[in-house]
Amino acid sequence: EEKNEGELYYKAQSPDEGALVTAARNFGFVFRSRTPKTITVHELGTAITYQLLAILDFNNIRKRMSVIGVCRGRAEDPGVGLQRPG
């Protein structure tokens, strides 16, 4: 959420998640918004929207979370991708 113009405030489920998002922001990868079907980030100053296809939540068998999405903001990379934190 944006508190003041240009100042973002993140809410995270855990301190680890908050630290990772803050570090990414400091390196030019800024999370901007999320809807049920999309995530929008600014990657080094360029707005990129990812269409979410599936979210595989963390569980005790896989021991990780995964997000499957399609990049809609870059002509050179329009494919389907898998992101896996950690």
mmCIF file of N, CA and C in Angstrom:
data_model
loop_
_atom_site.group_PDB
_atom_site.id
_atom_site.type_symbol
_atom_site.label_atom_id
_atom_site.label_comp_id
_atom_site.label_asym_id
_atom_site.label_seq_id
_atom_site.Cartn_x
_atom_site.Cartn_y
_atom_site.Cartn_z
ATOM 1 N N GLU A 1 0.848 -1.174 0.000
ATOM 2 C CA GLU A 1 0.000 0.000 0.000
ATOM 3 C C GLU A 1 0.888 1.230 0.000
ATOM 4 N N GLU A 2 0.440 2.326 -0.584
ATOM 5 C CA GLU A 2 1.236 3.537 -0.690
ATOM 6 C C GLU A 2 0.779 4.503 0.398
ATOM 7 N N LYS A 3 1.679 4.838 1.343
ATOM 8 C CA LYS A 3 1.334 5.757 2.428
ATOM 9 C C LYS A 3 1.398 7.197 1.937
ATOM 10 N N ASN A 4 2.546 7.604 1.498
ATOM 11 C CA ASN A 4 2.748 8.927 0.916
ATOM 12 C C ASN A 4 3.181 8.722 -0.522
ATOM 13 N N GLU A 5 3.117 9.763 -1.303
ATOM 14 C CA GLU A 5 3.506 9.630 -2.704
ATOM 15 C C GLU A 5 4.927 9.089 -2.805
ATOM 16 N N GLY A 6 5.074 7.954 -3.472
ATOM 17 C CA GLY A 6 6.390 7.365 -3.662
ATOM 18 C C GLY A 6 6.896 6.524 -2.511
ATOM 19 N N GLU A 7 6.172 6.472 -1.392
ATOM 20 C CA GLU A 7 6.611 5.699 -0.228
ATOM 21 C C GLU A 7 5.706 4.475 -0.070
ATOM 22 N N LEU A 8 6.284 3.292 -0.179
ATOM 23 C CA LEU A 8 5.510 2.058 -0.083
ATOM 24 C C LEU A 8 5.637 1.454 1.303
ATOM 25 N N TYR A 9 4.572 0.819 1.743
ATOM 26 C CA TYR A 9 4.557 0.099 3.007
ATOM 27 C C TYR A 9 4.074 -1.315 2.713
ATOM 28 N N TYR A 10 4.872 -2.312 3.035
ATOM 29 C CA TYR A 10 4.522 -3.695 2.758
ATOM 30 C C TYR A 10 4.031 -4.392 4.017
ATOM 31 N N LYS A 11 3.046 -5.270 3.853
ATOM 32 C CA LYS A 11 2.585 -6.145 4.928
ATOM 33 C C LYS A 11 2.941 -7.566 4.514
ATOM 34 N N ALA A 12 3.608 -8.305 5.397
ATOM 35 C CA ALA A 12 4.045 -9.664 5.066
ATOM 36 C C ALA A 12 3.503 -10.648 6.091
ATOM 37 N N GLN A 13 3.391 -11.907 5.681
ATOM 38 C CA GLN A 13 2.928 -12.947 6.590
ATOM 39 C C GLN A 13 3.998 -13.334 7.599
ATOM 40 N N SER A 14 5.265 -13.098 7.269
ATOM 41 C CA SER A 14 6.350 -13.426 8.193
ATOM 42 C C SER A 14 7.455 -12.384 8.051
ATOM 43 N N PRO A 15 8.303 -12.241 9.065
ATOM 44 C CA PRO A 15 9.430 -11.308 8.964
ATOM 45 C C PRO A 15 10.368 -11.657 7.812
ATOM 46 N N ASP A 16 10.539 -12.951 7.528
ATOM 47 C CA ASP A 16 11.396 -13.368 6.411
ATOM 48 C C ASP A 16 10.863 -12.842 5.090
ATOM 49 N N GLU A 17 9.548 -12.983 4.861
ATOM 50 C CA GLU A 17 8.944 -12.489 3.623
ATOM 51 C C GLU A 17 9.113 -10.979 3.505
ATOM 52 N N GLY A 18 8.899 -10.266 4.607
ATOM 53 C CA GLY A 18 9.067 -8.814 4.598
ATOM 54 C C GLY A 18 10.490 -8.411 4.253
ATOM 55 N N ALA A 19 11.461 -9.123 4.802
ATOM 56 C CA ALA A 19 12.871 -8.819 4.525
ATOM 57 C C ALA A 19 13.217 -9.080 3.062
ATOM 58 N N LEU A 20 12.700 -10.165 2.487
ATOM 59 C CA LEU A 20 12.979 -10.476 1.083
ATOM 60 C C LEU A 20 12.381 -9.437 0.141
ATOM 61 N N VAL A 21 11.149 -9.009 0.414
ATOM 62 C CA VAL A 21 10.508 -8.006 -0.443
ATOM 63 C C VAL A 21 11.232 -6.667 -0.326
ATOM 64 N N THR A 22 11.647 -6.305 0.879
ATOM 65 C CA THR A 22 12.381 -5.051 1.074
ATOM 66 C C THR A 22 13.730 -5.098 0.359
ATOM 67 N N ALA A 23 14.441 -6.218 0.449
ATOM 68 C CA ALA A 23 15.728 -6.351 -0.245
ATOM 69 C C ALA A 23 15.539 -6.273 -1.755
ATOM 70 N N ALA A 24 14.512 -6.930 -2.281
ATOM 71 C CA ALA A 24 14.238 -6.865 -3.723
ATOM 72 C C ALA A 24 13.978 -5.429 -4.150
ATOM 73 N N ARG A 25 13.205 -4.692 -3.351
ATOM 74 C CA ARG A 25 12.927 -3.285 -3.658
ATOM 75 C C ARG A 25 14.222 -2.480 -3.706
ATOM 76 N N ASN A 26 15.113 -2.740 -2.776
ATOM 77 C CA ASN A 26 16.378 -2.006 -2.735
ATOM 78 C C ASN A 26 17.260 -2.284 -3.950
ATOM 79 N N PHE A 27 17.026 -3.411 -4.628
ATOM 80 C CA PHE A 27 17.775 -3.758 -5.835
ATOM 81 C C PHE A 27 17.012 -3.446 -7.117
ATOM 82 N N GLY A 28 15.886 -2.711 -7.010
ATOM 83 C CA GLY A 28 15.173 -2.254 -8.202
ATOM 84 C C GLY A 28 14.010 -3.112 -8.651
ATOM 85 N N PHE A 29 13.578 -4.058 -7.817
ATOM 86 C CA PHE A 29 12.433 -4.912 -8.140
ATOM 87 C C PHE A 29 11.332 -4.605 -7.130
ATOM 88 N N VAL A 30 10.368 -3.767 -7.542
ATOM 89 C CA VAL A 30 9.377 -3.209 -6.624
ATOM 90 C C VAL A 30 8.010 -3.838 -6.865
ATOM 91 N N PHE A 31 7.474 -4.507 -5.851
ATOM 92 C CA PHE A 31 6.122 -5.047 -5.908
ATOM 93 C C PHE A 31 5.150 -3.877 -5.836
ATOM 94 N N ARG A 32 4.242 -3.772 -6.826
ATOM 95 C CA ARG A 32 3.319 -2.634 -6.871
ATOM 96 C C ARG A 32 1.886 -2.994 -6.529
ATOM 97 N N SER A 33 1.367 -4.112 -7.056
ATOM 98 C CA SER A 33 -0.029 -4.443 -6.773
ATOM 99 C C SER A 33 -0.300 -5.914 -7.043
ATOM 100 N N ARG A 34 -1.403 -6.365 -6.470
ATOM 101 C CA ARG A 34 -1.834 -7.754 -6.670
ATOM 102 C C ARG A 34 -3.339 -7.788 -6.751
ATOM 103 N N THR A 35 -3.857 -8.505 -7.728
ATOM 104 C CA THR A 35 -5.282 -8.804 -7.826
ATOM 105 C C THR A 35 -5.393 -10.325 -7.742
ATOM 106 N N PRO A 36 -6.595 -10.867 -7.712
ATOM 107 C CA PRO A 36 -6.697 -12.330 -7.684
ATOM 108 C C PRO A 36 -6.065 -13.016 -8.901
ATOM 109 N N LYS A 37 -5.935 -12.292 -10.031
ATOM 110 C CA LYS A 37 -5.423 -12.921 -11.250
ATOM 111 C C LYS A 37 -4.104 -12.356 -11.753
ATOM 112 N N THR A 38 -3.588 -11.268 -11.147
ATOM 113 C CA THR A 38 -2.347 -10.659 -11.631
ATOM 114 C C THR A 38 -1.466 -10.173 -10.484
ATOM 115 N N ILE A 39 -0.183 -10.034 -10.806
ATOM 116 C CA ILE A 39 0.790 -9.370 -9.935
ATOM 117 C C ILE A 39 1.520 -8.364 -10.812
ATOM 118 N N THR A 40 1.650 -7.121 -10.337
ATOM 119 C CA THR A 40 2.376 -6.096 -11.080
ATOM 120 C C THR A 40 3.596 -5.672 -10.277
ATOM 121 N N VAL A 41 4.746 -5.681 -10.940
ATOM 122 C CA VAL A 41 5.999 -5.254 -10.325
ATOM 123 C C VAL A 41 6.690 -4.267 -11.253
ATOM 124 N N HIS A 42 7.568 -3.461 -10.695
ATOM 125 C CA HIS A 42 8.457 -2.623 -11.497
ATOM 126 C C HIS A 42 9.820 -3.288 -11.431
ATOM 127 N N GLU A 43 10.297 -3.743 -12.579
ATOM 128 C CA GLU A 43 11.605 -4.383 -12.660
ATOM 129 C C GLU A 43 12.579 -3.396 -13.273
ATOM 130 N N LEU A 44 13.450 -2.848 -12.423
ATOM 131 C CA LEU A 44 14.442 -1.865 -12.854
ATOM 132 C C LEU A 44 13.781 -0.717 -13.614
ATOM 133 N N GLY A 45 12.624 -0.255 -13.099
ATOM 134 C CA GLY A 45 11.926 0.898 -13.660
ATOM 135 C C GLY A 45 10.882 0.590 -14.709
ATOM 136 N N THR A 46 10.750 -0.662 -15.130
ATOM 137 C CA THR A 46 9.769 -1.042 -16.144
ATOM 138 C C THR A 46 8.623 -1.803 -15.488
ATOM 139 N N ALA A 47 7.381 -1.363 -15.721
ATOM 140 C CA ALA A 47 6.214 -2.042 -15.153
ATOM 141 C C ALA A 47 5.966 -3.348 -15.901
ATOM 142 N N ILE A 48 5.881 -4.437 -15.144
ATOM 143 C CA ILE A 48 5.642 -5.767 -15.702
ATOM 144 C C ILE A 48 4.443 -6.368 -14.970
ATOM 145 N N THR A 49 3.480 -6.895 -15.723
ATOM 146 C CA THR A 49 2.328 -7.566 -15.127
ATOM 147 C C THR A 49 2.399 -9.052 -15.450
ATOM 148 N N TYR A 50 2.247 -9.863 -14.421
ATOM 149 C CA TYR A 50 2.221 -11.312 -14.572
ATOM 150 C C TYR A 50 0.795 -11.806 -14.361
ATOM 151 N N GLN A 51 0.283 -12.582 -15.295
ATOM 152 C CA GLN A 51 -1.015 -13.225 -15.142
ATOM 153 C C GLN A 51 -0.782 -14.515 -14.364
ATOM 154 N N LEU A 52 -1.467 -14.668 -13.234
ATOM 155 C CA LEU A 52 -1.289 -15.859 -12.407
ATOM 156 C C LEU A 52 -2.092 -17.022 -12.970
ATOM 157 N N LEU A 53 -1.425 -18.133 -13.210
ATOM 158 C CA LEU A 53 -2.098 -19.339 -13.684
ATOM 159 C C LEU A 53 -2.389 -20.296 -12.537
ATOM 160 N N ALA A 54 -1.457 -20.382 -11.575
ATOM 161 C CA ALA A 54 -1.645 -21.272 -10.425
ATOM 162 C C ALA A 54 -0.706 -20.864 -9.303
ATOM 163 N N ILE A 55 -1.165 -21.048 -8.072
ATOM 164 C CA ILE A 55 -0.328 -20.868 -6.889
ATOM 165 C C ILE A 55 -0.360 -22.186 -6.128
ATOM 166 N N LEU A 56 0.798 -22.790 -5.980
ATOM 167 C CA LEU A 56 0.921 -24.047 -5.250
ATOM 168 C C LEU A 56 1.446 -23.705 -3.860
ATOM 169 N N ASP A 57 0.561 -23.716 -2.872
ATOM 170 C CA ASP A 57 0.914 -23.309 -1.523
ATOM 171 C C ASP A 57 1.943 -24.248 -0.899
ATOM 172 N N PHE A 58 2.656 -23.727 0.080
ATOM 173 C CA PHE A 58 3.613 -24.521 0.846
ATOM 174 C C PHE A 58 2.871 -25.669 1.513
ATOM 175 N N ASN A 59 3.471 -26.853 1.497
ATOM 176 C CA ASN A 59 2.923 -27.967 2.268
ATOM 177 C C ASN A 59 4.071 -28.820 2.790
ATOM 178 N N ASN A 60 3.750 -29.733 3.688
ATOM 179 C CA ASN A 60 4.788 -30.534 4.340
ATOM 180 C C ASN A 60 5.430 -31.564 3.424
ATOM 181 N N ILE A 61 4.790 -31.897 2.313
ATOM 182 C CA ILE A 61 5.368 -32.868 1.381
ATOM 183 C C ILE A 61 6.373 -32.182 0.459
ATOM 184 N N ARG A 62 5.948 -31.098 -0.203
ATOM 185 C CA ARG A 62 6.827 -30.387 -1.142
ATOM 186 C C ARG A 62 7.830 -29.494 -0.420
ATOM 187 N N LYS A 63 7.449 -28.974 0.723
ATOM 188 C CA LYS A 63 8.277 -28.074 1.535
ATOM 189 C C LYS A 63 8.670 -26.803 0.796
ATOM 190 N N ARG A 64 7.778 -26.339 -0.069
ATOM 191 C CA ARG A 64 8.003 -25.067 -0.759
ATOM 192 C C ARG A 64 6.702 -24.582 -1.368
ATOM 193 N N MET A 65 6.711 -23.322 -1.773
ATOM 194 C CA MET A 65 5.592 -22.706 -2.473
ATOM 195 C C MET A 65 6.054 -22.413 -3.894
ATOM 196 N N SER A 66 5.140 -22.466 -4.857
ATOM 197 C CA SER A 66 5.478 -22.147 -6.245
ATOM 198 C C SER A 66 4.364 -21.310 -6.858
ATOM 199 N N VAL A 67 4.746 -20.448 -7.790
ATOM 200 C CA VAL A 67 3.784 -19.620 -8.522
ATOM 201 C C VAL A 67 4.042 -19.824 -10.010
ATOM 202 N N ILE A 68 2.990 -20.138 -10.759
ATOM 203 C CA ILE A 68 3.089 -20.309 -12.210
ATOM 204 C C ILE A 68 2.360 -19.142 -12.853
ATOM 205 N N GLY A 69 3.042 -18.441 -13.772
ATOM 206 C CA GLY A 69 2.433 -17.268 -14.386
ATOM 207 C C GLY A 69 2.945 -16.995 -15.781
ATOM 208 N N VAL A 70 2.272 -16.053 -16.440
ATOM 209 C CA VAL A 70 2.639 -15.618 -17.785
ATOM 210 C C VAL A 70 3.010 -14.147 -17.712
ATOM 211 N N CYS A 71 4.178 -13.797 -18.240
ATOM 212 C CA CYS A 71 4.634 -12.411 -18.277
ATOM 213 C C CYS A 71 3.909 -11.678 -19.392
ATOM 214 N N ARG A 72 3.278 -10.540 -19.061
ATOM 215 C CA ARG A 72 2.535 -9.760 -20.044
ATOM 216 C C ARG A 72 3.163 -8.395 -20.308
ATOM 217 N N GLY A 73 4.374 -8.148 -19.803
ATOM 218 C CA GLY A 73 4.942 -6.822 -19.937
ATOM 219 C C GLY A 73 6.187 -6.716 -20.786
ATOM 220 N N ARG A 74 6.749 -7.854 -21.209
ATOM 221 C CA ARG A 74 7.996 -7.825 -21.972
ATOM 222 C C ARG A 74 7.814 -8.598 -23.267
ATOM 223 N N ALA A 75 8.020 -7.936 -24.383
ATOM 224 C CA ALA A 75 7.873 -8.598 -25.686
ATOM 225 C C ALA A 75 8.906 -9.700 -25.872
ATOM 226 N N GLU A 76 10.111 -9.520 -25.292
ATOM 227 C CA GLU A 76 11.177 -10.503 -25.502
ATOM 228 C C GLU A 76 11.026 -11.737 -24.616
ATOM 229 N N ASP A 77 10.097 -11.723 -23.658
ATOM 230 C CA ASP A 77 9.959 -12.846 -22.731
ATOM 231 C C ASP A 77 8.491 -13.108 -22.407
ATOM 232 N N PRO A 78 7.668 -13.492 -23.401
ATOM 233 C CA PRO A 78 6.237 -13.638 -23.152
ATOM 234 C C PRO A 78 5.818 -15.015 -22.644
ATOM 235 N N GLY A 79 6.761 -15.889 -22.297
ATOM 236 C CA GLY A 79 6.435 -17.272 -21.977
ATOM 237 C C GLY A 79 5.891 -17.493 -20.578
ATOM 238 N N VAL A 80 5.534 -18.745 -20.322
ATOM 239 C CA VAL A 80 5.054 -19.186 -19.020
ATOM 240 C C VAL A 80 6.266 -19.449 -18.141
ATOM 241 N N GLY A 81 6.157 -19.071 -16.852
ATOM 242 C CA GLY A 81 7.279 -19.266 -15.947
ATOM 243 C C GLY A 81 6.853 -19.816 -14.606
ATOM 244 N N LEU A 82 7.805 -20.400 -13.897
ATOM 245 C CA LEU A 82 7.600 -20.925 -12.559
ATOM 246 C C LEU A 82 8.543 -20.189 -11.625
ATOM 247 N N GLN A 83 8.004 -19.619 -10.549
ATOM 248 C CA GLN A 83 8.822 -18.960 -9.534
ATOM 249 C C GLN A 83 8.691 -19.754 -8.250
ATOM 250 N N ARG A 84 9.827 -19.989 -7.614
ATOM 251 C CA ARG A 84 9.853 -20.779 -6.403
ATOM 252 C C ARG A 84 10.714 -20.070 -5.378
ATOM 253 N N PRO A 85 10.112 -19.409 -4.371
ATOM 254 C CA PRO A 85 10.918 -18.746 -3.346
ATOM 255 C C PRO A 85 11.773 -19.760 -2.590
ATOM 256 N N GLY A 86 12.961 -19.328 -2.188
ATOM 257 C CA GLY A 86 13.823 -20.188 -1.385
ATOM 258 C C GLY A 86 14.405 -21.260 -2.210
#
